[in-house]
Amino acid sequence: MILYATKQTIDRYKIKMPHQMHHVSELASNQILKEQQGDALLEWGLKLFYFDRRKCIQAMNFASKLTIFLFDVKIDDMEYVANSIALYLMDLYKTDKRIVFLLEKYFSQYSLCTYSKLTNRSIISSLNRNQLDFANDGYAFFNYIENGILQTRKINYDVNFHWLVTQSINGKTDYHYSGELFRALLLDRYKNALQSDKT
């Protein structure tokens, strides 16, 4: 997986780019970039936002615009962001055995991740739109507090299965729920794995 972070996110979290790492990590990161860059299902945009004066991260998949909101993310937590995304994905599809099976393949096949700078204007625009329209710049999340506890699973379910997003495909604007599109893309990528699992 490649995690593309905005400049502000890189600066605030002191994220190291591949060229800033020691030699072995730089080689590994460059190999991930070489193999996975351009494969939108493996690419995620990251953007810092604030909620209740705490630093948080919005992660968006390039292919589907599936979004994961991560809350109270500290600098030391950044090395576990990919794991946090994986945990929320497993939770989103926990009742769908086929997708859980495919997510396990997805994570085992692409278990390593690296960071790069986010330059994709469409994803930057979508991250900004989510932050303003869905999250109301963080204020909407106060509505998800129950008995003093922020319902992060409900937030991530709602943004992916109750919030329509737009995507331009061959010059035509398409409206979809990102959680449904991510599921369809995963099924398409691993259709051979599903067929062999049946035999």
mmCIF file of C-alpha atoms in Angstrom:
data_model
loop_
_atom_site.group_PDB
_atom_site.id
_atom_site.type_symbol
_atom_site.label_atom_id
_atom_site.label_comp_id
_atom_site.label_asym_id
_atom_site.label_seq_id
_atom_site.Cartn_x
_atom_site.Cartn_y
_atom_site.Cartn_z
ATOM 1 C CA MET A 1 0.000 0.000 0.000
ATOM 2 C CA ILE A 2 1.085 3.547 -0.704
ATOM 3 C CA LEU A 3 -0.055 6.246 1.703
ATOM 4 C CA TYR A 4 0.056 9.648 0.035
ATOM 5 C CA ALA A 5 -0.019 12.446 2.603
ATOM 6 C CA THR A 6 -0.741 16.143 2.131
ATOM 7 C CA LYS A 7 2.096 18.574 2.838
ATOM 8 C CA GLN A 8 0.503 19.699 6.111
ATOM 9 C CA THR A 9 0.109 16.073 7.212
ATOM 10 C CA ILE A 10 3.751 15.314 6.371
ATOM 11 C CA ASP A 11 4.949 18.393 8.272
ATOM 12 C CA ARG A 12 2.795 17.977 11.387
ATOM 13 C CA TYR A 13 3.471 14.267 11.741
ATOM 14 C CA LYS A 14 7.133 14.489 10.662
ATOM 15 C CA ILE A 15 6.559 11.703 8.129
ATOM 16 C CA LYS A 16 9.734 10.493 6.463
ATOM 17 C CA MET A 17 9.712 10.161 2.707
ATOM 18 C CA PRO A 18 11.654 7.259 1.134
ATOM 19 C CA HIS A 19 14.695 9.437 0.338
ATOM 20 C CA GLN A 20 14.923 10.430 4.030
ATOM 21 C CA MET A 21 15.153 6.850 5.322
ATOM 22 C CA HIS A 22 18.225 4.733 5.877
ATOM 23 C CA HIS A 23 19.456 2.789 2.865
ATOM 24 C CA VAL A 24 17.566 -0.510 3.326
ATOM 25 C CA SER A 25 14.199 1.157 4.046
ATOM 26 C CA GLU A 26 14.686 3.520 1.121
ATOM 27 C CA LEU A 27 15.245 0.579 -1.227
ATOM 28 C CA ALA A 28 12.163 -1.233 0.104
ATOM 29 C CA SER A 29 10.003 1.900 -0.165
ATOM 30 C CA ASN A 30 11.168 2.608 -3.698
ATOM 31 C CA GLN A 31 10.352 -0.996 -4.650
ATOM 32 C CA ILE A 32 6.801 -0.621 -3.255
ATOM 33 C CA LEU A 33 6.397 2.651 -5.185
ATOM 34 C CA LYS A 34 7.665 1.026 -8.384
ATOM 35 C CA GLU A 35 5.334 -1.977 -8.089
ATOM 36 C CA GLN A 36 2.173 -0.313 -6.766
ATOM 37 C CA GLN A 37 2.129 3.263 -8.069
ATOM 38 C CA GLY A 38 -0.786 3.672 -10.461
ATOM 39 C CA ASP A 39 -2.718 0.757 -8.923
ATOM 40 C CA ALA A 40 -5.514 2.870 -7.437
ATOM 41 C CA LEU A 41 -6.873 0.106 -5.200
ATOM 42 C CA LEU A 42 -3.532 0.125 -3.337
ATOM 43 C CA GLU A 43 -3.250 3.916 -3.089
ATOM 44 C CA TRP A 44 -4.627 5.990 -0.201
ATOM 45 C CA GLY A 45 -4.660 9.741 0.345
ATOM 46 C CA LEU A 46 -4.102 11.029 3.903
ATOM 47 C CA LYS A 47 -5.171 14.397 5.241
ATOM 48 C CA LEU A 48 -4.823 15.845 8.722
ATOM 49 C CA PHE A 49 -7.885 17.391 10.341
ATOM 50 C CA TYR A 50 -8.755 18.424 13.871
ATOM 51 C CA PHE A 51 -11.588 17.263 16.103
ATOM 52 C CA ASP A 52 -11.965 18.459 19.679
ATOM 53 C CA ARG A 53 -8.476 20.008 19.396
ATOM 54 C CA ARG A 54 -6.955 16.619 18.602
ATOM 55 C CA LYS A 55 -5.072 15.645 15.475
ATOM 56 C CA CYS A 56 -6.948 13.145 13.317
ATOM 57 C CA ILE A 57 -6.433 11.576 9.892
ATOM 58 C CA GLN A 58 -8.804 11.094 6.972
ATOM 59 C CA ALA A 59 -7.693 8.256 4.674
ATOM 60 C CA MET A 60 -9.253 7.877 1.218
ATOM 61 C CA ASN A 61 -8.814 5.054 -1.269
ATOM 62 C CA PHE A 62 -7.961 6.343 -4.760
ATOM 63 C CA ALA A 63 -10.044 3.762 -6.675
ATOM 64 C CA SER A 64 -13.312 3.906 -4.730
ATOM 65 C CA LYS A 65 -13.032 7.000 -2.500
ATOM 66 C CA LEU A 66 -13.763 4.717 0.446
ATOM 67 C CA THR A 67 -12.900 6.804 3.493
ATOM 68 C CA ILE A 68 -11.620 5.938 6.941
ATOM 69 C CA PHE A 69 -11.573 8.577 9.673
ATOM 70 C CA LEU A 70 -8.932 7.955 12.344
ATOM 71 C CA PHE A 71 -9.168 9.934 15.576
ATOM 72 C CA ASP A 72 -6.627 11.249 18.081
ATOM 73 C CA VAL A 73 -3.667 10.098 15.967
ATOM 74 C CA LYS A 74 -0.349 10.951 17.605
ATOM 75 C CA ILE A 75 3.029 11.180 15.863
ATOM 76 C CA ASP A 76 4.086 7.767 17.206
ATOM 77 C CA ASP A 77 0.858 6.259 15.824
ATOM 78 C CA MET A 78 1.717 7.077 12.212
ATOM 79 C CA GLU A 79 3.631 3.851 11.688
ATOM 80 C CA TYR A 80 0.392 1.980 12.474
ATOM 81 C CA VAL A 81 -1.946 3.952 10.192
ATOM 82 C CA ALA A 82 -2.083 1.156 7.591
ATOM 83 C CA ASN A 83 -2.998 -1.321 10.361
ATOM 84 C CA SER A 84 -5.751 1.012 11.573
ATOM 85 C CA ILE A 85 -7.144 1.278 8.035
ATOM 86 C CA ALA A 86 -7.098 -2.530 7.785
ATOM 87 C CA LEU A 87 -8.941 -2.957 11.097
ATOM 88 C CA TYR A 88 -11.690 -0.530 10.085
ATOM 89 C CA LEU A 89 -12.030 -2.208 6.681
ATOM 90 C CA MET A 90 -12.465 -5.583 8.359
ATOM 91 C CA ASP A 91 -15.084 -4.046 10.638
ATOM 92 C CA LEU A 92 -16.968 -2.408 7.735
ATOM 93 C CA TYR A 93 -17.374 -5.765 5.961
ATOM 94 C CA LYS A 94 -17.488 -8.093 8.976
ATOM 95 C CA THR A 95 -20.894 -9.534 7.982
ATOM 96 C CA ASP A 96 -19.738 -10.282 4.406
ATOM 97 C CA LYS A 97 -17.650 -13.467 4.569
ATOM 98 C CA ARG A 98 -16.519 -13.243 0.929
ATOM 99 C CA ILE A 99 -15.157 -9.716 1.401
ATOM 100 C CA VAL A 100 -13.463 -10.616 4.697
ATOM 101 C CA PHE A 101 -11.763 -13.482 2.854
ATOM 102 C CA LEU A 102 -10.670 -11.145 0.052
ATOM 103 C CA LEU A 103 -9.482 -8.455 2.450
ATOM 104 C CA GLU A 104 -7.265 -11.047 4.120
ATOM 105 C CA LYS A 105 -5.757 -11.815 0.700
ATOM 106 C CA TYR A 106 -5.390 -8.100 -0.041
ATOM 107 C CA PHE A 107 -3.541 -7.454 3.233
ATOM 108 C CA SER A 108 -1.309 -10.511 2.980
ATOM 109 C CA GLN A 109 -0.429 -9.767 -0.644
ATOM 110 C CA TYR A 110 0.324 -6.096 0.081
ATOM 111 C CA SER A 111 1.476 -6.246 3.690
ATOM 112 C CA LEU A 112 4.127 -3.533 3.369
ATOM 113 C CA CYS A 113 3.429 0.148 2.926
ATOM 114 C CA THR A 114 5.297 3.358 2.296
ATOM 115 C CA TYR A 115 4.601 7.077 2.321
ATOM 116 C CA SER A 116 4.739 9.561 -0.516
ATOM 117 C CA LYS A 117 3.548 13.117 -1.099
ATOM 118 C CA LEU A 118 -0.072 13.523 -2.204
ATOM 119 C CA THR A 119 -0.300 15.330 -5.552
ATOM 120 C CA ASN A 120 -3.506 13.791 -6.993
ATOM 121 C CA ARG A 121 -5.792 16.829 -7.313
ATOM 122 C CA SER A 122 -8.978 14.779 -7.548
ATOM 123 C CA ILE A 123 -8.250 13.001 -4.260
ATOM 124 C CA ILE A 124 -7.188 16.263 -2.580
ATOM 125 C CA SER A 125 -10.476 17.817 -3.704
ATOM 126 C CA SER A 126 -12.469 14.804 -2.455
ATOM 127 C CA LEU A 127 -10.681 14.834 0.911
ATOM 128 C CA ASN A 128 -11.476 18.535 1.286
ATOM 129 C CA ARG A 129 -15.105 17.968 0.277
ATOM 130 C CA ASN A 130 -15.525 15.142 2.799
ATOM 131 C CA GLN A 131 -14.034 17.282 5.532
ATOM 132 C CA LEU A 132 -16.352 20.186 4.776
ATOM 133 C CA ASP A 133 -19.569 18.473 3.670
ATOM 134 C CA PHE A 134 -19.686 15.186 5.589
ATOM 135 C CA ALA A 135 -17.635 16.115 8.664
ATOM 136 C CA ASN A 136 -18.589 19.806 8.780
ATOM 137 C CA ASP A 137 -14.899 20.462 9.520
ATOM 138 C CA GLY A 138 -15.118 18.063 12.468
ATOM 139 C CA TYR A 139 -18.225 19.517 14.118
ATOM 140 C CA ALA A 140 -20.504 16.777 12.748
ATOM 141 C CA PHE A 141 -18.638 14.213 14.850
ATOM 142 C CA PHE A 142 -20.050 15.658 18.060
ATOM 143 C CA ASN A 143 -23.343 14.086 16.940
ATOM 144 C CA TYR A 144 -21.662 10.667 17.129
ATOM 145 C CA ILE A 145 -20.816 10.892 20.826
ATOM 146 C CA GLU A 146 -22.905 8.486 22.918
ATOM 147 C CA ASN A 147 -22.450 8.293 26.686
ATOM 148 C CA GLY A 148 -19.188 10.182 26.313
ATOM 149 C CA ILE A 149 -17.775 7.779 23.698
ATOM 150 C CA LEU A 150 -17.146 8.714 20.057
ATOM 151 C CA GLN A 151 -18.755 6.069 17.822
ATOM 152 C CA THR A 152 -15.938 5.795 15.263
ATOM 153 C CA ARG A 153 -17.307 2.600 13.668
ATOM 154 C CA LYS A 154 -20.642 4.295 12.977
ATOM 155 C CA ILE A 155 -18.842 7.327 11.492
ATOM 156 C CA ASN A 156 -16.862 5.140 9.118
ATOM 157 C CA TYR A 157 -19.921 3.089 8.191
ATOM 158 C CA ASP A 158 -22.024 6.177 7.490
ATOM 159 C CA VAL A 159 -19.430 7.919 5.304
ATOM 160 C CA ASN A 160 -19.027 4.791 3.179
ATOM 161 C CA PHE A 161 -22.573 3.417 2.956
ATOM 162 C CA HIS A 162 -24.869 6.414 3.536
ATOM 163 C CA TRP A 163 -22.915 9.236 1.858
ATOM 164 C CA LEU A 164 -22.979 9.519 -1.933
ATOM 165 C CA VAL A 165 -19.737 10.505 -3.644
ATOM 166 C CA THR A 166 -19.082 11.487 -7.237
ATOM 167 C CA GLN A 167 -16.512 10.083 -9.591
ATOM 168 C CA SER A 168 -15.788 10.953 -13.187
ATOM 169 C CA ILE A 169 -15.558 7.852 -15.392
ATOM 170 C CA ASN A 170 -14.878 8.389 -19.109
ATOM 171 C CA GLY A 171 -16.053 11.992 -18.799
ATOM 172 C CA LYS A 172 -19.350 10.966 -17.195
ATOM 173 C CA THR A 173 -20.157 11.777 -13.557
ATOM 174 C CA ASP A 174 -21.090 8.709 -11.538
ATOM 175 C CA TYR A 175 -22.734 8.748 -8.093
ATOM 176 C CA HIS A 176 -22.081 5.849 -5.740
ATOM 177 C CA TYR A 177 -21.531 4.732 -2.172
ATOM 178 C CA SER A 178 -17.799 4.264 -1.780
ATOM 179 C CA GLY A 179 -18.187 1.179 0.424
ATOM 180 C CA GLU A 180 -20.170 -0.564 -2.315
ATOM 181 C CA LEU A 181 -17.700 0.423 -5.033
ATOM 182 C CA PHE A 182 -14.699 -0.768 -2.972
ATOM 183 C CA ARG A 183 -16.489 -4.099 -2.488
ATOM 184 C CA ALA A 184 -17.155 -4.408 -6.237
ATOM 185 C CA LEU A 185 -13.532 -3.568 -7.091
ATOM 186 C CA LEU A 186 -12.236 -6.106 -4.587
ATOM 187 C CA LEU A 187 -14.531 -8.805 -5.998
ATOM 188 C CA ASP A 188 -13.356 -8.003 -9.514
ATOM 189 C CA ARG A 189 -9.668 -8.110 -8.580
ATOM 190 C CA TYR A 190 -9.910 -11.439 -6.782
ATOM 191 C CA LYS A 191 -12.615 -13.169 -8.837
ATOM 192 C CA ASN A 192 -10.179 -15.987 -9.705
ATOM 193 C CA ALA A 193 -9.380 -16.483 -6.018
ATOM 194 C CA LEU A 194 -13.091 -16.824 -5.242
ATOM 195 C CA GLN A 195 -13.580 -19.379 -8.038
ATOM 196 C CA SER A 196 -10.624 -21.481 -6.878
ATOM 197 C CA ASP A 197 -11.903 -21.311 -3.294
ATOM 198 C CA LYS A 198 -15.193 -22.886 -4.427
ATOM 199 C CA THR A 199 -13.425 -25.876 -5.981
#
